[in-house]
Amino acid sequence: MSDGHAVRAEGLEKRYGDKRALDGFDLAVREGTVHGLLGPNGAGKTTAVRILSTLIRLDGGRAEVAGLDVARQAREVRARIGLTGQYAAVDEVLTGRQNLEMFGRLFHLGGGRARARAVELLEQFDLTDAADRGVGKYSGGMRRRLDLAASMILAPAVLFLDEPTTGLDPRSRGEVWDSVRALVASGTTVLLTTQYLEEADKLASRITVIDRGRAIADDTPDGLKNLVGGDRIEVVVAERADIPRAVKVVARVCEGEPEADEDASRVHAPVTDRVAALTEVARTLQDEGVAVEDIGLRRPSLDDVFLRLTGHRTDRTGTPEKEAVAA
């Protein structure tokens, strides 16, 4: 079932009483890529990751990870994967080096190999200078990178990252992103669940959107954005009374039907010839004497896609997913 895919799920089902956490969920993650899994709170993201990482059993369907069946070959699957949850699992009393050596011993590497692997990972994740410092003194980004390093003790073929940057500041989040890119460059496949749409846009080569336990879209980030109509031109007029005239100008220049947002004094419409349309609209508005506060081209965002597909925007504060019985 793998055919070049590191993860493949078909018709996954998971029930908690009369609640369906997964209801025929499908997923295909190509080897050596970052694949994003997006969805609102309670959509089933964490449940899917827990099934694929053998933490809970599926009730229906089938899934393979690294070419192994998660139901029949759970032990073998665990030897090929890494998992990083929403919160760092490292010990804050120990140093970074001690943490990694401890994880190595837990994975039965033996003392010498555990020490050597800790040195390799500290260098790989740019933590060598802080290796002998207590983790309690690490920044959020450093602690998260150490957590990623711990999940890579056995150099897994597949790494599951369940909202890995929740609560981090932008700088720390960027540090984690760099570490994830380095992992993929070395051959690891990453399945990333996140509510930060910017994170999925920057890291993932393909994204699956899940809602109510089902995959409702699966495409590249650009492919998903095209679902909401491609590039748009936006005009914000200085006077709300000029909105009708701005609508007429935009309608003459742009291919699609303009839309007006009177509360924001904004007119927007889809375009194909982006630069030419922007230049013509700006010139014509000036000729018509329409005062403009702002004018520009805007690409759809994943937030626009999310709104179109699910009916609401994601929680961009990064609040951890609470799947209640679905977790």
mmCIF file of N, CA and C in Angstrom, residues 94-206:
data_model
loop_
_atom_site.group_PDB
_atom_site.id
_atom_site.type_symbol
_atom_site.label_atom_id
_atom_site.label_comp_id
_atom_site.label_asym_id
_atom_site.label_seq_id
_atom_site.Cartn_x
_atom_site.Cartn_y
_atom_site.Cartn_z
ATOM 1 N N LEU A 94 17.742 17.966 34.541
ATOM 2 C CA LEU A 94 18.937 17.447 33.885
ATOM 3 C C LEU A 94 19.469 18.442 32.855
ATOM 4 N N THR A 95 20.712 18.257 32.453
ATOM 5 C CA THR A 95 21.276 19.051 31.359
ATOM 6 C C THR A 95 20.771 18.502 30.025
ATOM 7 N N GLY A 96 21.013 19.254 28.960
ATOM 8 C CA GLY A 96 20.623 18.767 27.638
ATOM 9 C C GLY A 96 21.311 17.459 27.307
ATOM 10 N N ARG A 97 22.600 17.380 27.612
ATOM 11 C CA ARG A 97 23.352 16.162 27.322
ATOM 12 C C ARG A 97 22.791 14.976 28.124
ATOM 13 N N GLN A 98 22.519 15.200 29.403
ATOM 14 C CA GLN A 98 21.999 14.127 30.245
ATOM 15 C C GLN A 98 20.635 13.643 29.761
ATOM 16 N N ASN A 99 19.820 14.565 29.306
ATOM 17 C CA ASN A 99 18.524 14.178 28.769
ATOM 18 C C ASN A 99 18.680 13.227 27.587
ATOM 19 N N LEU A 100 19.531 13.602 26.658
ATOM 20 C CA LEU A 100 19.685 12.779 25.462
ATOM 21 C C LEU A 100 20.331 11.438 25.778
ATOM 22 N N GLU A 101 21.285 11.437 26.695
ATOM 23 C CA GLU A 101 21.888 10.161 27.087
ATOM 24 C C GLU A 101 20.843 9.270 27.768
ATOM 25 N N MET A 102 19.981 9.879 28.586
ATOM 26 C CA MET A 102 18.931 9.102 29.252
ATOM 27 C C MET A 102 17.997 8.473 28.226
ATOM 28 N N PHE A 103 17.576 9.276 27.226
ATOM 29 C CA PHE A 103 16.693 8.725 26.192
ATOM 30 C C PHE A 103 17.399 7.616 25.417
ATOM 31 N N GLY A 104 18.686 7.796 25.160
ATOM 32 C CA GLY A 104 19.426 6.759 24.465
ATOM 33 C C GLY A 104 19.443 5.452 25.240
ATOM 34 N N ARG A 105 19.630 5.536 26.549
ATOM 35 C CA ARG A 105 19.621 4.322 27.374
ATOM 36 C C ARG A 105 18.230 3.692 27.388
ATOM 37 N N LEU A 106 17.179 4.548 27.415
ATOM 38 C CA LEU A 106 15.812 4.013 27.376
ATOM 39 C C LEU A 106 15.539 3.272 26.072
ATOM 40 N N PHE A 107 16.228 3.707 25.006
ATOM 41 C CA PHE A 107 16.095 3.023 23.722
ATOM 42 C C PHE A 107 17.106 1.882 23.561
ATOM 43 N N HIS A 108 17.740 1.503 24.678
ATOM 44 C CA HIS A 108 18.625 0.328 24.706
ATOM 45 C C HIS A 108 19.858 0.491 23.808
ATOM 46 N N LEU A 109 20.392 1.723 23.722
ATOM 47 C CA LEU A 109 21.572 1.915 22.892
ATOM 48 C C LEU A 109 22.849 1.463 23.591
ATOM 49 N N GLY A 110 22.833 1.366 24.903
ATOM 50 C CA GLY A 110 24.074 1.102 25.626
ATOM 51 C C GLY A 110 24.764 2.412 25.957
ATOM 52 N N GLY A 111 25.561 2.425 27.029
ATOM 53 C CA GLY A 111 26.148 3.663 27.511
ATOM 54 C C GLY A 111 26.998 4.397 26.496
ATOM 55 N N GLY A 112 27.937 3.692 25.857
ATOM 56 C CA GLY A 112 28.828 4.347 24.904
ATOM 57 C C GLY A 112 28.089 4.911 23.708
ATOM 58 N N ARG A 113 27.199 4.129 23.149
ATOM 59 C CA ARG A 113 26.454 4.592 21.972
ATOM 60 C C ARG A 113 25.495 5.720 22.332
ATOM 61 N N ALA A 114 24.897 5.662 23.516
ATOM 62 C CA ALA A 114 23.996 6.731 23.946
ATOM 63 C C ALA A 114 24.760 8.047 24.077
ATOM 64 N N ARG A 115 25.968 7.989 24.633
ATOM 65 C CA ARG A 115 26.778 9.216 24.771
ATOM 66 C C ARG A 115 27.176 9.768 23.406
ATOM 67 N N ALA A 116 27.559 8.869 22.509
ATOM 68 C CA ALA A 116 27.960 9.308 21.164
ATOM 69 C C ALA A 116 26.773 9.895 20.409
ATOM 70 N N ARG A 117 25.617 9.270 20.544
ATOM 71 C CA ARG A 117 24.425 9.774 19.839
ATOM 72 C C ARG A 117 24.010 11.134 20.392
ATOM 73 N N ALA A 118 24.171 11.318 21.709
ATOM 74 C CA ALA A 118 23.841 12.612 22.305
ATOM 75 C C ALA A 118 24.714 13.715 21.715
ATOM 76 N N VAL A 119 26.007 13.442 21.556
ATOM 77 C CA VAL A 119 26.921 14.427 20.956
ATOM 78 C C VAL A 119 26.483 14.761 19.538
ATOM 79 N N GLU A 120 26.126 13.739 18.753
ATOM 80 C CA GLU A 120 25.690 13.959 17.360
ATOM 81 C C GLU A 120 24.452 14.842 17.310
ATOM 82 N N LEU A 121 23.492 14.567 18.177
ATOM 83 C CA LEU A 121 22.226 15.305 18.140
ATOM 84 C C LEU A 121 22.385 16.725 18.677
ATOM 85 N N LEU A 122 23.209 16.905 19.681
ATOM 86 C CA LEU A 122 23.458 18.253 20.189
ATOM 87 C C LEU A 122 24.046 19.135 19.097
ATOM 88 N N GLU A 123 24.936 18.567 18.301
ATOM 89 C CA GLU A 123 25.515 19.322 17.188
ATOM 90 C C GLU A 123 24.479 19.558 16.092
ATOM 91 N N GLN A 124 23.716 18.537 15.767
ATOM 92 C CA GLN A 124 22.728 18.639 14.695
ATOM 93 C C GLN A 124 21.684 19.710 14.992
ATOM 94 N N PHE A 125 21.301 19.836 16.274
ATOM 95 C CA PHE A 125 20.259 20.782 16.642
ATOM 96 C C PHE A 125 20.821 22.065 17.250
ATOM 97 N N ASP A 126 22.109 22.311 17.027
ATOM 98 C CA ASP A 126 22.767 23.552 17.435
ATOM 99 C C ASP A 126 22.613 23.803 18.935
ATOM 100 N N LEU A 127 22.869 22.771 19.728
ATOM 101 C CA LEU A 127 22.749 22.870 21.179
ATOM 102 C C LEU A 127 24.051 22.541 21.899
ATOM 103 N N THR A 128 25.134 22.431 21.162
ATOM 104 C CA THR A 128 26.402 22.028 21.771
ATOM 105 C C THR A 128 26.838 22.992 22.867
ATOM 106 N N ASP A 129 26.702 24.285 22.623
ATOM 107 C CA ASP A 129 27.151 25.267 23.612
ATOM 108 C C ASP A 129 26.332 25.199 24.901
ATOM 109 N N ALA A 130 25.107 24.705 24.804
ATOM 110 C CA ALA A 130 24.235 24.617 25.982
ATOM 111 C C ALA A 130 24.118 23.193 26.507
ATOM 112 N N ALA A 131 24.983 22.300 26.019
ATOM 113 C CA ALA A 131 24.849 20.878 26.327
ATOM 114 C C ALA A 131 24.883 20.584 27.817
ATOM 115 N N ASP A 132 25.699 21.302 28.566
ATOM 116 C CA ASP A 132 25.880 20.991 29.977
ATOM 117 C C ASP A 132 25.195 22.003 30.896
ATOM 118 N N ARG A 133 24.221 22.694 30.314
ATOM 119 C CA ARG A 133 23.406 23.635 31.081
ATOM 120 C C ARG A 133 22.084 22.952 31.442
ATOM 121 N N GLY A 134 21.554 23.230 32.615
ATOM 122 C CA GLY A 134 20.265 22.674 32.998
ATOM 123 C C GLY A 134 19.175 23.110 32.033
ATOM 124 N N VAL A 135 18.298 22.186 31.643
ATOM 125 C CA VAL A 135 17.264 22.498 30.657
ATOM 126 C C VAL A 135 16.295 23.549 31.181
ATOM 127 N N GLY A 136 16.170 23.655 32.506
ATOM 128 C CA GLY A 136 15.309 24.678 33.078
ATOM 129 C C GLY A 136 15.749 26.085 32.721
ATOM 130 N N LYS A 137 17.008 26.240 32.299
ATOM 131 C CA LYS A 137 17.527 27.561 31.903
ATOM 132 C C LYS A 137 17.471 27.766 30.390
ATOM 133 N N TYR A 138 16.942 26.782 29.642
ATOM 134 C CA TYR A 138 16.823 26.905 28.182
ATOM 135 C C TYR A 138 15.664 27.832 27.820
ATOM 136 N N SER A 139 15.798 28.480 26.670
ATOM 137 C CA SER A 139 14.664 29.221 26.114
ATOM 138 C C SER A 139 13.625 28.223 25.595
ATOM 139 N N GLY A 140 12.431 28.723 25.277
ATOM 140 C CA GLY A 140 11.389 27.835 24.762
ATOM 141 C C GLY A 140 11.809 27.138 23.479
ATOM 142 N N GLY A 141 12.472 27.873 22.587
ATOM 143 C CA GLY A 141 12.909 27.278 21.331
ATOM 144 C C GLY A 141 13.988 26.230 21.541
ATOM 145 N N MET A 142 14.924 26.493 22.472
ATOM 146 C CA MET A 142 15.971 25.513 22.752
ATOM 147 C C MET A 142 15.380 24.243 23.349
ATOM 148 N N ARG A 143 14.423 24.411 24.267
ATOM 149 C CA ARG A 143 13.799 23.256 24.903
ATOM 150 C C ARG A 143 13.065 22.407 23.863
ATOM 151 N N ARG A 144 12.420 23.097 22.925
ATOM 152 C CA ARG A 144 11.673 22.368 21.892
ATOM 153 C C ARG A 144 12.633 21.645 20.949
ATOM 154 N N ARG A 145 13.767 22.282 20.620
ATOM 155 C CA ARG A 145 14.761 21.625 19.772
ATOM 156 C C ARG A 145 15.353 20.415 20.462
ATOM 157 N N LEU A 146 15.555 20.506 21.773
ATOM 158 C CA LEU A 146 16.035 19.348 22.521
ATOM 159 C C LEU A 146 14.997 18.227 22.485
ATOM 160 N N ASP A 147 13.725 18.592 22.570
ATOM 161 C CA ASP A 147 12.646 17.602 22.492
ATOM 162 C C ASP A 147 12.652 16.907 21.132
ATOM 163 N N LEU A 148 12.877 17.699 20.074
ATOM 164 C CA LEU A 148 12.987 17.109 18.735
ATOM 165 C C LEU A 148 14.185 16.172 18.655
ATOM 166 N N ALA A 149 15.295 16.596 19.229
ATOM 167 C CA ALA A 149 16.490 15.756 19.221
ATOM 168 C C ALA A 149 16.224 14.429 19.918
ATOM 169 N N ALA A 150 15.512 14.477 21.041
ATOM 170 C CA ALA A 150 15.202 13.247 21.773
ATOM 171 C C ALA A 150 14.361 12.299 20.934
ATOM 172 N N SER A 151 13.463 12.852 20.122
ATOM 173 C CA SER A 151 12.620 12.002 19.277
ATOM 174 C C SER A 151 13.394 11.404 18.110
ATOM 175 N N MET A 152 14.630 11.910 17.885
ATOM 176 C CA MET A 152 15.449 11.433 16.772
ATOM 177 C C MET A 152 16.561 10.497 17.224
ATOM 178 N N ILE A 153 16.508 10.024 18.456
ATOM 179 C CA ILE A 153 17.567 9.153 18.989
ATOM 180 C C ILE A 153 17.844 7.989 18.039
ATOM 181 N N LEU A 154 16.793 7.361 17.531
ATOM 182 C CA LEU A 154 16.967 6.201 16.649
ATOM 183 C C LEU A 154 16.891 6.572 15.172
ATOM 184 N N ALA A 155 17.013 7.865 14.850
ATOM 185 C CA ALA A 155 16.935 8.325 13.453
ATOM 186 C C ALA A 155 15.729 7.730 12.752
ATOM 187 N N PRO A 156 14.511 8.041 13.210
ATOM 188 C CA PRO A 156 13.311 7.408 12.668
ATOM 189 C C PRO A 156 13.050 7.783 11.219
ATOM 190 N N ALA A 157 12.412 6.858 10.514
ATOM 191 C CA ALA A 157 12.032 7.128 9.135
ATOM 192 C C ALA A 157 10.905 8.150 9.069
ATOM 193 N N VAL A 158 10.021 8.127 10.077
ATOM 194 C CA VAL A 158 8.857 9.018 10.106
ATOM 195 C C VAL A 158 8.792 9.695 11.468
ATOM 196 N N LEU A 159 8.599 11.011 11.455
ATOM 197 C CA LEU A 159 8.478 11.780 12.691
ATOM 198 C C LEU A 159 7.113 12.457 12.719
ATOM 199 N N PHE A 160 6.357 12.222 13.787
ATOM 200 C CA PHE A 160 5.062 12.868 13.978
ATOM 201 C C PHE A 160 5.249 14.069 14.899
ATOM 202 N N LEU A 161 4.895 15.242 14.408
ATOM 203 C CA LEU A 161 4.986 16.469 15.191
ATOM 204 C C LEU A 161 3.577 16.992 15.432
ATOM 205 N N ASP A 162 3.110 16.883 16.665
ATOM 206 C CA ASP A 162 1.754 17.297 17.009
ATOM 207 C C ASP A 162 1.807 18.685 17.648
ATOM 208 N N GLU A 163 1.542 19.705 16.834
ATOM 209 C CA GLU A 163 1.572 21.110 17.254
ATOM 210 C C GLU A 163 2.864 21.427 18.017
ATOM 211 N N PRO A 164 4.010 21.298 17.341
ATOM 212 C CA PRO A 164 5.308 21.389 18.029
ATOM 213 C C PRO A 164 5.690 22.782 18.494
ATOM 214 N N THR A 165 5.059 23.842 17.962
ATOM 215 C CA THR A 165 5.484 25.194 18.351
ATOM 216 C C THR A 165 4.417 25.934 19.151
ATOM 217 N N THR A 166 3.468 25.202 19.708
ATOM 218 C CA THR A 166 2.427 25.830 20.527
ATOM 219 C C THR A 166 3.047 26.633 21.665
ATOM 220 N N GLY A 167 2.657 27.908 21.748
ATOM 221 C CA GLY A 167 3.107 28.755 22.842
ATOM 222 C C GLY A 167 4.469 29.379 22.676
ATOM 223 N N LEU A 168 5.170 29.095 21.581
ATOM 224 C CA LEU A 168 6.503 29.663 21.393
ATOM 225 C C LEU A 168 6.414 31.053 20.780
ATOM 226 N N ASP A 169 7.400 31.893 21.082
ATOM 227 C CA ASP A 169 7.467 33.205 20.449
ATOM 228 C C ASP A 169 7.971 33.034 19.014
ATOM 229 N N PRO A 170 7.809 34.068 18.167
ATOM 230 C CA PRO A 170 8.181 33.925 16.755
ATOM 231 C C PRO A 170 9.617 33.493 16.523
ATOM 232 N N ARG A 171 10.573 34.003 17.319
ATOM 233 C CA ARG A 171 11.963 33.614 17.126
ATOM 234 C C ARG A 171 12.157 32.129 17.428
ATOM 235 N N SER A 172 11.599 31.670 18.541
ATOM 236 C CA SER A 172 11.732 30.261 18.902
ATOM 237 C C SER A 172 11.047 29.373 17.878
ATOM 238 N N ARG A 173 9.920 29.837 17.367
ATOM 239 C CA ARG A 173 9.210 29.062 16.353
ATOM 240 C C ARG A 173 10.083 28.915 15.107
ATOM 241 N N GLY A 174 10.751 29.995 14.723
ATOM 242 C CA GLY A 174 11.641 29.934 13.568
ATOM 243 C C GLY A 174 12.786 28.957 13.775
ATOM 244 N N GLU A 175 13.303 28.876 14.995
ATOM 245 C CA GLU A 175 14.373 27.924 15.294
ATOM 246 C C GLU A 175 13.893 26.486 15.105
ATOM 247 N N VAL A 176 12.675 26.216 15.556
ATOM 248 C CA VAL A 176 12.124 24.870 15.391
ATOM 249 C C VAL A 176 11.913 24.568 13.913
ATOM 250 N N TRP A 177 11.416 25.561 13.158
ATOM 251 C CA TRP A 177 11.215 25.356 11.714
ATOM 252 C C TRP A 177 12.527 24.982 11.036
ATOM 253 N N ASP A 178 13.607 25.676 11.399
ATOM 254 C CA ASP A 178 14.904 25.361 10.799
ATOM 255 C C ASP A 178 15.312 23.917 11.112
ATOM 256 N N SER A 179 15.042 23.484 12.328
ATOM 257 C CA SER A 179 15.384 22.113 12.714
ATOM 258 C C SER A 179 14.564 21.098 11.919
ATOM 259 N N VAL A 180 13.293 21.394 11.709
ATOM 260 C CA VAL A 180 12.440 20.486 10.940
ATOM 261 C C VAL A 180 12.928 20.386 9.501
ATOM 262 N N ARG A 181 13.287 21.519 8.906
ATOM 263 C CA ARG A 181 13.800 21.497 7.535
ATOM 264 C C ARG A 181 15.066 20.655 7.444
ATOM 265 N N ALA A 182 15.929 20.759 8.452
ATOM 266 C CA ALA A 182 17.164 19.982 8.451
ATOM 267 C C ALA A 182 16.867 18.487 8.536
ATOM 268 N N LEU A 183 15.867 18.120 9.315
ATOM 269 C CA LEU A 183 15.491 16.709 9.432
ATOM 270 C C LEU A 183 15.028 16.159 8.094
ATOM 271 N N VAL A 184 14.197 16.905 7.404
ATOM 272 C CA VAL A 184 13.678 16.449 6.116
ATOM 273 C C VAL A 184 14.806 16.364 5.093
ATOM 274 N N ALA A 185 15.734 17.316 5.143
ATOM 275 C CA ALA A 185 16.877 17.279 4.224
ATOM 276 C C ALA A 185 17.719 16.029 4.434
ATOM 277 N N SER A 186 17.694 15.486 5.657
ATOM 278 C CA SER A 186 18.461 14.278 5.941
ATOM 279 C C SER A 186 17.685 13.000 5.641
ATOM 280 N N GLY A 187 16.426 13.149 5.173
ATOM 281 C CA GLY A 187 15.664 11.984 4.731
ATOM 282 C C GLY A 187 14.478 11.592 5.571
ATOM 283 N N THR A 188 14.240 12.291 6.687
ATOM 284 C CA THR A 188 13.101 11.962 7.543
ATOM 285 C C THR A 188 11.810 12.508 6.938
ATOM 286 N N THR A 189 10.733 11.746 7.039
ATOM 287 C CA THR A 189 9.405 12.204 6.641
ATOM 288 C C THR A 189 8.701 12.759 7.867
ATOM 289 N N VAL A 190 8.057 13.915 7.725
ATOM 290 C CA VAL A 190 7.421 14.578 8.866
ATOM 291 C C VAL A 190 5.934 14.766 8.593
ATOM 292 N N LEU A 191 5.111 14.301 9.529
ATOM 293 C CA LEU A 191 3.685 14.625 9.522
ATOM 294 C C LEU A 191 3.456 15.658 10.608
ATOM 295 N N LEU A 192 3.042 16.848 10.212
ATOM 296 C CA LEU A 192 2.945 18.002 11.100
ATOM 297 C C LEU A 192 1.493 18.398 11.306
ATOM 298 N N THR A 193 1.012 18.356 12.536
ATOM 299 C CA THR A 193 -0.288 18.939 12.839
ATOM 300 C C THR A 193 -0.047 20.305 13.460
ATOM 301 N N THR A 194 -0.816 21.272 13.034
ATOM 302 C CA THR A 194 -0.608 22.631 13.521
ATOM 303 C C THR A 194 -1.864 23.450 13.337
ATOM 304 N N GLN A 195 -2.020 24.471 14.175
ATOM 305 C CA GLN A 195 -3.059 25.470 13.970
ATOM 306 C C GLN A 195 -2.463 26.790 13.498
ATOM 307 N N TYR A 196 -1.132 26.865 13.420
ATOM 308 C CA TYR A 196 -0.484 28.042 12.855
ATOM 309 C C TYR A 196 -0.445 27.861 11.335
ATOM 310 N N LEU A 197 -1.301 28.577 10.618
ATOM 311 C CA LEU A 197 -1.369 28.392 9.178
ATOM 312 C C LEU A 197 -0.074 28.830 8.500
ATOM 313 N N GLU A 198 0.591 29.836 9.049
ATOM 314 C CA GLU A 198 1.876 30.258 8.492
ATOM 315 C C GLU A 198 2.881 29.116 8.576
ATOM 316 N N GLU A 199 2.823 28.355 9.664
ATOM 317 C CA GLU A 199 3.736 27.233 9.858
ATOM 318 C C GLU A 199 3.546 26.191 8.765
ATOM 319 N N ALA A 200 2.298 25.827 8.499
ATOM 320 C CA ALA A 200 2.018 24.849 7.446
ATOM 321 C C ALA A 200 2.444 25.384 6.085
ATOM 322 N N ASP A 201 2.201 26.676 5.853
ATOM 323 C CA ASP A 201 2.533 27.278 4.570
ATOM 324 C C ASP A 201 4.036 27.260 4.327
ATOM 325 N N LYS A 202 4.820 27.517 5.371
ATOM 326 C CA LYS A 202 6.270 27.599 5.209
ATOM 327 C C LYS A 202 6.942 26.236 5.161
ATOM 328 N N LEU A 203 6.386 25.245 5.868
ATOM 329 C CA LEU A 203 7.076 23.969 6.004
ATOM 330 C C LEU A 203 6.551 22.868 5.093
ATOM 331 N N ALA A 204 5.241 22.826 4.883
ATOM 332 C CA ALA A 204 4.632 21.658 4.241
ATOM 333 C C ALA A 204 4.637 21.775 2.723
ATOM 334 N N SER A 205 4.980 20.680 2.054
ATOM 335 C CA SER A 205 4.871 20.636 0.604
ATOM 336 C C SER A 205 3.469 20.203 0.178
ATOM 337 N N ARG A 206 2.728 19.605 1.112
ATOM 338 C CA ARG A 206 1.349 19.211 0.848
ATOM 339 C C ARG A 206 0.578 19.284 2.162
#
